[in-house]
C-alpha cells in the first residue's frame, strides 16, 4: 500500500460493550498482535454509545461499568497472548461521540442516508426485532463516522461488519471524508454450530468461566464423529487455537496412539473426518489448551476490585416481577418463550414401548455427549420408519418423568389438527439444520432458557396455549414465528392446528 511507503498504517478495531466477551475474541486479538508486529498504529475503541443504541443491550446506568469491565478484560486477553499494551491506544466512544462536531456530522449524515440503506447496513450487527427502534438505524452511521474522528486509514472487524463497511465507503465521501480500507476476520462458529454469541449461553465459553464450566460446555458441544460441518469444536481450533499457537496437540492414551502434534489444521480435519481422531480426545485437548489461555485472565480477575466490577457490570437478573427486586431462590414471573430450551434433534432409533401400545421410545441426538431417551405418543399417527433418522423439534428442559416405567427426557413438539379424526405431524426444522441447534421465537432470541421448568409454575402450559400453526404451515407463538438460524419451523399440512 502507498501509505506504508510514507508512514505507519493507522488501524482501529471497535467492540460494543454489551454482553461479556467470550473466547472468540481471541481471533481479533491475534490479528491485532500481527498488526503491531507489522509496525501499524492500532487503536481499540470501546464503543459504549453503540452498545446503548443496539436495542439497549447495555442499559445507560450500566454503560460506564461495562466499559470499564471490557477495558480490563480485553487488556488481560492481550497480555495472555503476549501483546505489548504500551503500543496500543485505547479510546471510549463517548470521549468524542458527544461532541458538537460529531453530533452535527450525525445530523448531516442522516440527511443523505436512506432508511433502506441504514437498515440493510446494520442487518448483521444490530439486533433484529419485529418493531425496530430508530437507534438501530443510527448505529451504522456512527460506526462510519468513527473512522474519520479516530483519524485512521483502516477499520478492522468481523465479516458480520461487511455491510457497515460498504455503507461507510458509500456515505463518508458525501460528507467530504475519505474512504477507508476495511479488513475482516472470520466469525467463529459456536459450540452448538451456530455463531458464537454472547446472547446464547451454550454457544460460547466466557473468558472468566471456571474450569468446570469449560468442561461442561465442551462436553455438550456438537462434535459428531467424522462430521466436519458445523462442528463448533473443530472451528474453535481452526480460528482460535491454531492462529495463536501455530500448532495443536491432540492428547490421548498410548493405547489409542498417544499424543499427536498437528502443525496444519487441514491435517487435523482430515484425520477427524476419517475418524482417526475421536471427538472425546478432541474435546479434552481443547479444554487443556483453552484453560492455558484463560488461566492468566482468571487470575487477574480474582482480585476483590475486579470481582466487584464484574458483578456490578453484569448483575444477576431480578427473579421477581418487572420492577421488583427478586430473591435468589424465587422464579421469574414473566412467562416468555425464551424460557423454553427448544432444540433441533435427530432421531437415532425408534422402538415400541415394551409396556404401552401407543408409545414410542426414541433415542434423539440434541448435540450433547449422549442422545436423550424420549417417550412419544405417536404410534397411531406416525409410522416408525417416518421417524427414523428424521429431524424433529424437541423441548429439552421439562423435568424428566417416567412414562410406563421409561424415563422421558424431552418432548417432541408436534402439530395437531383441531377436528376429527385427529391428525398429528412432528414439526419440521428447516433443511440443513444440525442436531443441537437452538430453536427460538422471533423477537425472543436473546433470553436464557430455564435450567429446568418447574411443573408447579406451568411455564410451558401457559406459553403452549398460544402455540398455533399459521395458514402457511409455520409454527408460531402469538403470530411470531418459530425460527432457527436457517429459517422457519413448519409442519407439512396442518394449517391452523395447535402445537403440543
CSV table of C-alpha atoms in Angstrom, one decimal:
chain,number,residue,atom,x,y,z
A,1,UNK,CA,0.0,0.0,0.0
A,2,UNK,CA,1.2,3.5,-0.8
A,3,UNK,CA,0.6,4.6,2.8
A,4,UNK,CA,3.2,2.2,4.2
A,5,UNK,CA,5.8,3.9,2.0
A,6,UNK,CA,5.2,7.2,3.7
A,7,UNK,CA,4.3,6.3,7.4
A,8,UNK,CA,2.9,3.6,9.6
A,9,UNK,CA,-0.7,2.5,8.9
A,10,UNK,CA,-3.3,3.6,11.4
A,11,UNK,CA,-6.0,0.9,12.1
A,12,UNK,CA,-8.8,0.7,14.6
A,13,UNK,CA,-10.8,-2.2,16.0
A,14,UNK,CA,-14.0,-1.5,17.9
A,15,UNK,CA,-16.2,-3.5,20.2
A,16,UNK,CA,-19.6,-2.6,21.6
A,17,UNK,CA,-19.6,-3.0,25.3
A,18,UNK,CA,-22.7,-5.3,25.6
A,19,UNK,CA,-22.5,-8.9,26.8
A,20,UNK,CA,-19.4,-10.4,28.4
A,21,UNK,CA,-16.6,-11.0,25.9
A,22,UNK,CA,-16.0,-14.7,25.1
A,23,UNK,CA,-13.2,-16.8,23.8
A,24,UNK,CA,-13.9,-16.0,20.1
A,25,UNK,CA,-12.4,-12.5,20.9
A,26,UNK,CA,-9.0,-14.2,20.7
A,27,UNK,CA,-9.4,-14.1,16.9
A,28,UNK,CA,-9.3,-10.3,16.5
A,29,UNK,CA,-6.8,-10.1,19.4
A,30,UNK,CA,-4.3,-12.4,17.5
A,31,UNK,CA,-4.7,-10.2,14.4
A,32,UNK,CA,-4.1,-7.0,16.4
A,33,UNK,CA,-0.8,-8.7,17.5
A,34,UNK,CA,0.0,-9.2,13.8
A,35,UNK,CA,-0.7,-5.5,13.0
A,36,UNK,CA,1.6,-4.4,15.8
A,37,UNK,CA,4.4,-6.7,14.6
A,38,UNK,CA,4.0,-5.2,11.1
A,39,UNK,CA,4.5,-1.7,12.6
A,40,UNK,CA,0.9,-0.4,12.5
A,41,UNK,CA,-0.6,2.1,14.9
A,42,UNK,CA,-3.6,0.3,16.5
A,43,UNK,CA,-6.5,1.9,18.3
A,44,UNK,CA,-9.0,-0.1,20.3
A,45,UNK,CA,-12.4,1.6,20.6
A,46,UNK,CA,-14.7,0.7,23.4
A,47,UNK,CA,-18.0,1.6,21.7
A,48,UNK,CA,-20.1,2.4,24.7
A,49,UNK,CA,-22.6,4.6,22.9
A,50,UNK,CA,-23.1,1.9,20.2
A,51,UNK,CA,-23.9,-0.6,22.9
A,52,UNK,CA,-26.7,1.6,24.1
A,53,UNK,CA,-28.1,2.2,20.6
A,54,UNK,CA,-28.2,-1.5,19.8
A,55,UNK,CA,-31.6,-2.2,21.2
A,56,UNK,CA,-30.4,-1.0,24.6
A,57,UNK,CA,-28.3,-4.1,25.1
A,58,UNK,CA,-26.3,-2.1,27.7
A,59,UNK,CA,-28.7,0.0,29.9
A,60,UNK,CA,-27.5,3.6,30.3
A,61,UNK,CA,-26.9,3.1,34.1
A,62,UNK,CA,-24.6,0.2,33.4
A,63,UNK,CA,-22.7,1.7,30.5
A,64,UNK,CA,-19.8,3.1,32.5
A,65,UNK,CA,-19.4,-0.2,34.4
A,66,UNK,CA,-19.5,-2.4,31.4
A,67,UNK,CA,-17.0,-0.2,29.5
A,68,UNK,CA,-14.6,-0.5,32.5
A,69,UNK,CA,-15.1,-4.3,32.5
A,70,UNK,CA,-14.4,-4.5,28.8
A,71,UNK,CA,-11.2,-2.4,29.2
A,72,UNK,CA,-9.8,-4.7,31.9
A,73,UNK,CA,-10.8,-8.0,30.2
A,74,UNK,CA,-9.5,-7.0,26.8
A,75,UNK,CA,-6.2,-5.9,28.2
A,76,UNK,CA,-6.0,-9.2,30.2
A,77,UNK,CA,-6.6,-11.1,26.9
A,78,UNK,CA,-3.9,-9.2,25.1
A,79,UNK,CA,-1.4,-9.8,27.9
A,80,UNK,CA,-2.2,-13.5,28.0
A,81,UNK,CA,-1.1,-13.8,24.3
A,82,UNK,CA,1.9,-11.6,24.8
A,83,UNK,CA,0.7,-8.4,23.1
A,84,UNK,CA,2.5,-5.2,24.5
A,85,UNK,CA,-0.1,-2.8,25.7
A,86,UNK,CA,2.1,0.3,25.5
A,87,UNK,CA,1.9,0.1,21.7
A,88,UNK,CA,-1.9,0.3,21.8
A,89,UNK,CA,-4.2,3.3,22.1
A,90,UNK,CA,-7.5,2.8,24.0
A,91,UNK,CA,-10.5,5.1,23.4
A,92,UNK,CA,-14.1,5.2,24.6
A,93,UNK,CA,-16.7,6.2,22.1
A,94,UNK,CA,-18.3,8.8,24.5
A,95,UNK,CA,-15.0,10.6,24.7
A,96,UNK,CA,-15.7,12.2,21.4
A,97,UNK,CA,-19.1,11.0,20.1
A,98,UNK,CA,-21.0,13.5,22.3
A,99,UNK,CA,-19.0,16.5,20.9
A,100,UNK,CA,-20.7,19.3,18.9
A,101,UNK,CA,-18.8,18.5,15.7
A,102,UNK,CA,-19.5,14.7,15.8
A,103,UNK,CA,-23.2,15.4,16.6
A,104,UNK,CA,-23.5,17.8,13.7
A,105,UNK,CA,-22.0,15.2,11.4
A,106,UNK,CA,-24.6,12.6,12.6
A,107,UNK,CA,-27.3,15.0,11.5
A,108,UNK,CA,-25.5,15.7,8.2
A,109,UNK,CA,-25.2,12.0,7.6
A,110,UNK,CA,-28.9,11.4,8.5
A,111,UNK,CA,-29.9,13.9,5.8
A,112,UNK,CA,-28.4,11.9,3.0
A,113,UNK,CA,-28.8,8.3,4.2
A,114,UNK,CA,-31.9,6.4,3.2
A,115,UNK,CA,-33.8,4.3,5.8
A,116,UNK,CA,-33.3,1.3,3.5
A,117,UNK,CA,-29.5,1.6,3.4
A,118,UNK,CA,-29.3,2.2,7.2
A,119,UNK,CA,-31.4,-0.9,8.0
A,120,UNK,CA,-29.5,-3.0,5.5
A,121,UNK,CA,-26.1,-1.9,6.8
A,122,UNK,CA,-27.0,-3.0,10.4
A,123,UNK,CA,-28.8,-6.2,9.5
A,124,UNK,CA,-26.0,-8.5,10.7
A,125,UNK,CA,-24.8,-6.4,13.7
A,126,UNK,CA,-27.8,-4.6,15.2
A,127,UNK,CA,-30.3,-6.9,17.0
A,128,UNK,CA,-33.2,-7.5,14.6
A,129,UNK,CA,-36.7,-7.3,16.2
A,130,UNK,CA,-40.2,-7.1,14.9
A,131,UNK,CA,-40.6,-3.4,15.8
A,132,UNK,CA,-37.0,-1.9,15.4
A,133,UNK,CA,-36.0,1.2,17.3
A,134,UNK,CA,-34.7,4.3,15.5
A,135,UNK,CA,-31.5,3.9,17.4
A,136,UNK,CA,-30.6,0.8,15.3
A,137,UNK,CA,-30.8,2.9,12.2
A,138,UNK,CA,-28.3,5.4,13.6
A,139,UNK,CA,-25.8,2.8,14.6
A,140,UNK,CA,-24.1,2.2,11.1
A,141,UNK,CA,-23.7,6.0,10.6
A,142,UNK,CA,-21.9,6.4,13.9
A,143,UNK,CA,-19.6,3.5,13.1
A,144,UNK,CA,-18.8,5.1,9.8
A,145,UNK,CA,-18.0,8.4,11.3
A,146,UNK,CA,-15.7,6.8,13.9
A,147,UNK,CA,-13.2,6.2,11.0
A,148,UNK,CA,-12.9,9.9,10.4
A,149,UNK,CA,-12.9,11.0,14.1
A,150,UNK,CA,-10.3,8.4,15.0
A,151,UNK,CA,-8.2,9.6,12.1
A,152,UNK,CA,-7.4,6.1,10.9
A,153,UNK,CA,-6.5,4.6,7.5
A,154,UNK,CA,-8.4,1.3,8.0
A,155,UNK,CA,-11.0,-0.3,10.1
A,156,UNK,CA,-10.8,-4.0,11.2
A,157,UNK,CA,-13.7,-6.1,12.2
A,158,UNK,CA,-15.5,-9.4,11.7
A,159,UNK,CA,-17.2,-10.4,8.4
A,160,UNK,CA,-20.5,-9.6,10.0
A,161,UNK,CA,-19.4,-6.0,9.7
A,162,UNK,CA,-19.1,-6.0,5.9
A,163,UNK,CA,-22.4,-4.2,5.2
A,164,UNK,CA,-21.4,-1.4,7.6
A,165,UNK,CA,-18.1,-1.2,5.9
A,166,UNK,CA,-19.8,-0.9,2.5
A,167,UNK,CA,-22.1,1.8,4.0
A,168,UNK,CA,-19.1,3.8,5.2
A,169,UNK,CA,-17.4,3.6,1.8
A,170,UNK,CA,-20.6,4.9,0.1
A,171,UNK,CA,-21.5,7.7,2.5
A,172,UNK,CA,-18.4,9.1,4.0
A,173,UNK,CA,-17.4,10.8,0.7
A,174,UNK,CA,-20.8,12.6,0.7
A,175,UNK,CA,-19.6,14.5,3.8
A,176,UNK,CA,-16.2,15.2,2.2
A,177,UNK,CA,-14.4,12.5,4.1
A,178,UNK,CA,-12.1,9.9,2.5
A,179,UNK,CA,-12.9,6.2,2.0
A,180,UNK,CA,-11.0,3.9,4.4
A,181,UNK,CA,-9.5,0.4,3.9
A,182,UNK,CA,-11.5,-2.4,5.6
A,183,UNK,CA,-10.1,-5.6,6.9
A,184,UNK,CA,-12.1,-8.6,8.2
A,185,UNK,CA,-11.6,-11.8,10.2
A,186,UNK,CA,-13.9,-14.8,10.1
A,187,UNK,CA,-16.7,-15.3,12.7
A,188,UNK,CA,-16.1,-18.3,14.9
A,189,UNK,CA,-19.0,-20.8,14.9
A,190,UNK,CA,-20.3,-21.5,18.4
A,191,UNK,CA,-20.1,-24.8,20.2
A,192,UNK,CA,-23.7,-25.6,19.1
A,193,UNK,CA,-22.7,-25.0,15.4
A,194,UNK,CA,-24.2,-21.5,15.1
A,195,UNK,CA,-22.3,-18.2,15.5
A,196,UNK,CA,-20.6,-17.9,18.9
A,197,UNK,CA,-22.8,-15.3,20.6
A,198,UNK,CA,-22.9,-13.5,23.9
A,199,UNK,CA,-26.7,-14.0,23.9
A,200,UNK,CA,-26.6,-17.8,23.5
A,201,UNK,CA,-25.1,-19.3,26.6
A,202,UNK,CA,-24.3,-22.8,25.3
A,203,UNK,CA,-22.7,-21.5,22.2
A,204,UNK,CA,-19.8,-19.7,23.9
A,205,UNK,CA,-17.2,-20.0,26.6
A,206,UNK,CA,-16.8,-16.8,28.6
A,207,UNK,CA,-13.3,-15.6,29.4
A,208,UNK,CA,-14.0,-15.9,33.1
A,209,UNK,CA,-15.7,-19.3,33.0
A,210,UNK,CA,-14.5,-21.7,35.7
A,211,UNK,CA,-12.6,-24.8,34.6
A,212,UNK,CA,-15.6,-27.0,35.4
A,213,UNK,CA,-17.8,-24.7,33.3
A,214,UNK,CA,-15.4,-25.1,30.3
A,215,UNK,CA,-15.5,-28.9,30.8
A,216,UNK,CA,-19.4,-28.9,30.9
A,217,UNK,CA,-19.8,-26.7,27.9
A,218,UNK,CA,-17.3,-28.7,25.8
A,219,UNK,CA,-18.9,-32.0,26.8
A,220,UNK,CA,-22.3,-30.7,25.5
A,221,UNK,CA,-20.7,-29.2,22.3
A,222,UNK,CA,-21.8,-30.6,18.9
A,223,UNK,CA,-18.9,-32.8,17.7
A,224,UNK,CA,-20.3,-35.8,15.7
A,225,UNK,CA,-17.6,-38.4,14.8
A,226,UNK,CA,-16.3,-37.8,11.3
A,227,UNK,CA,-18.5,-34.7,10.8
A,228,UNK,CA,-16.5,-31.6,10.0
A,229,UNK,CA,-19.6,-29.5,9.1
A,230,UNK,CA,-21.0,-27.1,11.7
A,231,UNK,CA,-18.5,-28.6,14.2
A,232,UNK,CA,-18.0,-25.9,16.8
A,233,UNK,CA,-15.1,-27.7,18.4
A,234,UNK,CA,-13.1,-28.0,15.2
A,235,UNK,CA,-14.0,-24.4,14.2
A,236,UNK,CA,-12.6,-23.2,17.5
A,237,UNK,CA,-9.3,-25.0,16.9
A,238,UNK,CA,-9.1,-23.6,13.4
A,239,UNK,CA,-10.0,-20.0,14.1
A,240,UNK,CA,-8.6,-19.5,17.7
A,241,UNK,CA,-6.0,-22.1,18.8
A,242,UNK,CA,-4.1,-22.5,15.5
A,243,UNK,CA,-3.6,-18.8,14.8
A,244,UNK,CA,-2.4,-18.2,18.4
A,245,UNK,CA,0.0,-21.3,18.7
A,246,UNK,CA,0.6,-22.4,15.0
A,247,UNK,CA,0.1,-26.0,16.2
A,248,UNK,CA,-2.4,-28.1,18.1
A,249,UNK,CA,-1.7,-31.2,20.2
A,250,UNK,CA,-4.3,-34.0,20.4
A,251,UNK,CA,-3.9,-35.6,23.8
A,252,UNK,CA,-4.7,-39.3,24.0
A,253,UNK,CA,-3.7,-42.5,25.8
A,254,UNK,CA,-0.9,-44.6,24.4
A,255,UNK,CA,-3.3,-47.4,23.6
A,256,UNK,CA,-5.0,-45.1,21.1
A,257,UNK,CA,-1.8,-43.9,19.5
A,258,UNK,CA,-0.5,-41.4,22.1
A,259,UNK,CA,-0.3,-37.7,21.7
A,260,UNK,CA,-0.1,-36.2,18.2
A,261,UNK,CA,1.1,-32.7,17.3
A,262,UNK,CA,-0.5,-31.1,14.2
A,263,UNK,CA,1.2,-28.1,12.6
A,264,UNK,CA,-1.5,-27.7,9.9
A,265,UNK,CA,-5.2,-27.5,10.6
A,266,UNK,CA,-6.1,-29.3,7.3
A,267,UNK,CA,-4.3,-32.5,8.6
A,268,UNK,CA,-6.3,-32.5,11.8
A,269,UNK,CA,-9.5,-32.0,10.0
A,270,UNK,CA,-8.7,-34.9,7.6
A,271,UNK,CA,-7.8,-37.2,10.5
A,272,UNK,CA,-11.1,-36.3,12.3
A,273,UNK,CA,-13.1,-36.9,9.1
A,274,UNK,CA,-11.5,-40.3,8.8
A,275,UNK,CA,-12.3,-40.9,12.5
A,276,UNK,CA,-8.6,-41.3,13.3
A,277,UNK,CA,-9.2,-38.6,16.0
A,278,UNK,CA,-12.0,-39.3,18.4
A,279,UNK,CA,-14.4,-36.5,19.5
A,280,UNK,CA,-13.7,-37.2,23.2
A,281,UNK,CA,-9.9,-36.8,22.7
A,282,UNK,CA,-10.5,-33.6,20.6
A,283,UNK,CA,-12.7,-32.0,23.3
A,284,UNK,CA,-10.3,-32.9,26.1
A,285,UNK,CA,-7.4,-31.4,24.2
A,286,UNK,CA,-9.3,-28.2,23.5
A,287,UNK,CA,-10.1,-28.0,27.2
A,288,UNK,CA,-6.4,-28.2,28.2
A,289,UNK,CA,-5.3,-25.6,25.6
A,290,UNK,CA,-8.1,-23.2,26.3
A,291,UNK,CA,-7.5,-23.3,30.1
A,292,UNK,CA,-3.9,-22.3,29.5
A,293,UNK,CA,-5.1,-19.2,27.7
A,294,UNK,CA,-7.8,-18.4,30.3
A,295,UNK,CA,-5.8,-19.0,33.5
A,296,UNK,CA,-3.9,-15.6,33.4
A,297,UNK,CA,-7.3,-13.8,32.8
A,298,UNK,CA,-9.0,-15.7,35.7
A,299,UNK,CA,-6.1,-14.9,38.0
A,300,UNK,CA,-6.2,-11.2,37.1
A,301,UNK,CA,-10.0,-11.0,37.8
A,302,UNK,CA,-9.5,-12.9,41.1
A,303,UNK,CA,-8.8,-9.7,43.0
A,304,UNK,CA,-11.7,-8.1,45.1
A,305,UNK,CA,-11.8,-4.9,43.0
A,306,UNK,CA,-12.4,-6.7,39.6
A,307,UNK,CA,-14.7,-9.2,41.2
A,308,UNK,CA,-16.8,-6.3,42.4
A,309,UNK,CA,-16.7,-4.6,39.0
A,310,UNK,CA,-17.8,-7.9,37.2
A,311,UNK,CA,-20.8,-8.4,39.5
A,312,UNK,CA,-21.8,-4.7,39.2
A,313,UNK,CA,-21.5,-4.6,35.4
A,314,UNK,CA,-23.4,-7.8,34.9
A,315,UNK,CA,-25.8,-8.1,37.9
A,316,UNK,CA,-27.8,-11.3,38.4
A,317,UNK,CA,-31.2,-10.6,36.7
A,318,UNK,CA,-34.1,-9.9,39.0
A,319,UNK,CA,-36.1,-13.0,39.6
A,320,UNK,CA,-39.3,-11.2,40.6
A,321,UNK,CA,-41.9,-9.3,38.6
A,322,UNK,CA,-40.7,-6.5,36.4
A,323,UNK,CA,-39.7,-3.5,38.6
A,324,UNK,CA,-39.3,-5.6,41.8
A,325,UNK,CA,-36.2,-6.9,43.5
A,326,UNK,CA,-36.1,-10.6,43.3
A,327,UNK,CA,-34.6,-13.1,45.7
A,328,UNK,CA,-32.0,-15.6,44.8
A,329,UNK,CA,-34.4,-18.6,45.1
A,330,UNK,CA,-37.5,-17.1,43.5
A,331,UNK,CA,-38.6,-17.9,40.0
A,332,UNK,CA,-39.1,-15.3,37.2
A,333,UNK,CA,-42.7,-14.4,36.9
A,334,UNK,CA,-42.5,-13.2,33.3
A,335,UNK,CA,-43.6,-16.0,31.0
A,336,UNK,CA,-41.8,-15.6,27.7
A,337,UNK,CA,-40.8,-18.1,25.0
A,338,UNK,CA,-37.0,-17.7,25.7
A,339,UNK,CA,-37.5,-19.6,28.9
A,340,UNK,CA,-38.0,-22.8,26.8
A,341,UNK,CA,-35.0,-24.8,25.8
A,342,UNK,CA,-36.1,-25.9,22.4
A,343,UNK,CA,-33.6,-27.6,20.1
A,344,UNK,CA,-33.3,-29.4,16.8
A,345,UNK,CA,-33.0,-33.1,17.4
A,346,UNK,CA,-32.1,-36.1,15.2
A,347,UNK,CA,-33.9,-39.4,15.8
A,348,UNK,CA,-31.3,-42.1,16.0
A,349,UNK,CA,-33.6,-45.0,16.9
A,350,UNK,CA,-37.3,-45.7,17.4
A,351,UNK,CA,-38.8,-48.7,19.2
A,352,UNK,CA,-42.2,-49.6,20.6
A,353,UNK,CA,-42.6,-49.0,24.3
A,354,UNK,CA,-42.4,-52.5,25.9
A,355,UNK,CA,-45.5,-51.8,28.1
A,356,UNK,CA,-47.6,-49.3,26.1
A,357,UNK,CA,-49.0,-50.0,22.6
A,358,UNK,CA,-49.5,-46.2,21.8
A,359,UNK,CA,-46.0,-45.1,22.8
A,360,UNK,CA,-42.6,-45.0,21.0
A,361,UNK,CA,-39.3,-44.9,22.9
A,362,UNK,CA,-36.8,-42.8,20.8
A,363,UNK,CA,-33.1,-42.0,21.1
A,364,UNK,CA,-32.7,-38.4,20.0
A,365,UNK,CA,-29.4,-36.6,19.4
A,366,UNK,CA,-29.6,-32.9,20.6
A,367,UNK,CA,-25.9,-32.1,20.3
A,368,UNK,CA,-25.0,-33.5,23.7
A,369,UNK,CA,-22.4,-36.1,24.6
A,370,UNK,CA,-25.2,-38.8,24.7
A,371,UNK,CA,-28.6,-39.0,23.0
A,372,UNK,CA,-31.7,-38.4,25.1
A,373,UNK,CA,-34.4,-41.0,25.7
A,374,UNK,CA,-37.8,-39.6,24.7
A,375,UNK,CA,-41.2,-41.3,25.0
A,376,UNK,CA,-43.8,-40.0,22.5
A,377,UNK,CA,-47.4,-41.0,21.9
A,378,UNK,CA,-47.1,-41.1,18.2
A,379,UNK,CA,-47.6,-44.8,17.4
A,380,UNK,CA,-51.1,-44.2,15.9
A,381,UNK,CA,-50.1,-41.1,14.0
A,382,UNK,CA,-46.6,-41.5,12.6
A,383,UNK,CA,-45.1,-44.8,11.2
A,384,UNK,CA,-41.9,-45.9,12.8
A,385,UNK,CA,-40.0,-45.6,9.5
A,386,UNK,CA,-41.0,-42.0,9.1
A,387,UNK,CA,-39.5,-41.1,12.4
A,388,UNK,CA,-36.2,-42.9,12.0
A,389,UNK,CA,-33.3,-40.6,11.1
A,390,UNK,CA,-35.6,-37.5,10.7
A,391,UNK,CA,-35.0,-34.1,12.3
A,392,UNK,CA,-37.5,-33.1,15.0
A,393,UNK,CA,-38.1,-30.2,17.4
A,394,UNK,CA,-37.5,-31.1,21.0
A,395,UNK,CA,-38.4,-29.3,24.2
A,396,UNK,CA,-35.4,-30.1,26.4
A,397,UNK,CA,-35.9,-28.5,29.8
A,398,UNK,CA,-39.0,-30.2,31.0
A,399,UNK,CA,-38.5,-32.1,34.2
A,400,UNK,CA,-37.8,-35.8,33.2
A,401,UNK,CA,-40.6,-38.1,34.1
A,402,UNK,CA,-41.3,-41.8,33.8
A,403,UNK,CA,-43.9,-42.9,31.3
A,404,UNK,CA,-44.9,-46.5,31.9
A,405,UNK,CA,-41.5,-47.2,33.5
A,406,UNK,CA,-39.3,-45.4,31.0
A,407,UNK,CA,-37.9,-42.0,31.9
A,408,UNK,CA,-38.5,-39.4,29.1
A,409,UNK,CA,-36.0,-36.6,28.9
A,410,UNK,CA,-37.9,-34.3,26.5
A,411,UNK,CA,-40.9,-33.7,24.4
A,412,UNK,CA,-41.2,-33.9,20.6
A,413,UNK,CA,-43.2,-30.9,19.5
A,414,UNK,CA,-46.0,-31.7,17.0
A,415,UNK,CA,-48.8,-30.0,15.2
A,416,UNK,CA,-52.3,-31.4,15.7
A,417,UNK,CA,-55.5,-30.9,13.7
A,418,UNK,CA,-58.4,-29.3,15.5
A,419,UNK,CA,-61.1,-31.7,14.2
A,420,UNK,CA,-61.8,-35.4,14.0
A,421,UNK,CA,-60.3,-37.7,13.1
A,422,UNK,CA,-57.3,-36.3,14.9
A,423,UNK,CA,-54.1,-35.9,12.8
A,424,UNK,CA,-50.6,-35.3,14.2
A,425,UNK,CA,-47.4,-34.2,12.5
A,426,UNK,CA,-44.0,-33.6,14.1
A,427,UNK,CA,-42.7,-30.1,13.5
A,428,UNK,CA,-40.0,-29.8,10.8
A,429,UNK,CA,-36.9,-27.7,11.3
A,430,UNK,CA,-35.5,-26.0,8.2
A,431,UNK,CA,-33.5,-28.3,5.8
A,432,UNK,CA,-29.8,-28.3,6.7
A,433,UNK,CA,-30.1,-27.9,10.4
A,434,UNK,CA,-27.9,-29.8,12.8
A,435,UNK,CA,-28.8,-31.6,16.0
A,436,UNK,CA,-28.5,-29.3,18.9
A,437,UNK,CA,-29.3,-26.0,17.1
A,438,UNK,CA,-31.4,-23.6,19.2
A,439,UNK,CA,-35.0,-23.0,18.2
A,440,UNK,CA,-36.4,-19.7,19.3
A,441,UNK,CA,-39.4,-17.5,18.8
A,442,UNK,CA,-39.0,-14.4,16.7
A,443,UNK,CA,-38.2,-11.4,18.9
A,444,UNK,CA,-37.0,-13.6,21.8
A,445,UNK,CA,-33.6,-14.7,20.5
A,446,UNK,CA,-31.5,-13.3,23.4
A,447,UNK,CA,-33.1,-14.8,26.5
A,448,UNK,CA,-31.6,-17.7,28.5
A,449,UNK,CA,-33.8,-20.8,29.0
A,450,UNK,CA,-34.6,-22.0,32.5
A,451,UNK,CA,-32.3,-24.8,33.6
A,452,UNK,CA,-35.4,-26.9,34.3
A,453,UNK,CA,-39.1,-25.9,34.0
A,454,UNK,CA,-40.8,-26.3,37.4
A,455,UNK,CA,-44.0,-28.2,37.0
A,456,UNK,CA,-45.9,-26.1,39.5
A,457,UNK,CA,-45.1,-22.9,37.6
A,458,UNK,CA,-46.7,-24.3,34.4
A,459,UNK,CA,-44.5,-22.1,32.2
A,460,UNK,CA,-44.8,-24.4,29.1
A,461,UNK,CA,-48.5,-24.8,29.6
A,462,UNK,CA,-49.1,-21.0,29.7
A,463,UNK,CA,-47.0,-20.5,26.5
A,464,UNK,CA,-48.3,-23.5,24.7
A,465,UNK,CA,-51.9,-22.0,24.9
A,466,UNK,CA,-50.7,-19.5,22.3
A,467,UNK,CA,-48.9,-22.0,20.0
A,468,UNK,CA,-50.5,-22.3,16.6
A,469,UNK,CA,-49.8,-23.3,13.0
A,470,UNK,CA,-50.3,-20.5,10.5
A,471,UNK,CA,-52.1,-20.7,7.2
A,472,UNK,CA,-48.6,-21.1,5.6
A,473,UNK,CA,-48.0,-24.1,8.0
A,474,UNK,CA,-45.4,-22.1,10.0
A,475,UNK,CA,-45.2,-22.8,13.8
A,476,UNK,CA,-45.9,-19.6,15.8
A,477,UNK,CA,-46.4,-18.2,19.3
A,478,UNK,CA,-48.8,-15.2,19.2
A,479,UNK,CA,-48.2,-14.9,15.4
A,480,UNK,CA,-44.4,-14.8,15.9
A,481,UNK,CA,-42.5,-17.5,14.0
A,482,UNK,CA,-40.5,-20.3,15.5
A,483,UNK,CA,-37.0,-19.9,13.9
A,484,UNK,CA,-33.6,-21.4,13.7
A,485,UNK,CA,-30.6,-19.7,12.1
A,486,UNK,CA,-31.7,-21.3,8.7
A,487,UNK,CA,-35.3,-20.2,8.7
A,488,UNK,CA,-38.8,-21.1,10.0
A,489,UNK,CA,-40.0,-24.2,11.7
A,490,UNK,CA,-43.1,-25.7,10.0
A,491,UNK,CA,-45.3,-28.7,9.6
A,492,UNK,CA,-46.3,-30.5,6.4
A,493,UNK,CA,-50.1,-29.8,6.1
A,494,UNK,CA,-52.0,-29.0,9.3
A,495,UNK,CA,-52.9,-25.4,8.7
A,496,UNK,CA,-54.4,-23.6,11.7
A,497,UNK,CA,-53.6,-26.6,14.0
A,498,UNK,CA,-52.4,-26.5,17.6
A,499,UNK,CA,-48.9,-27.4,18.8
A,500,UNK,CA,-48.1,-29.7,21.7
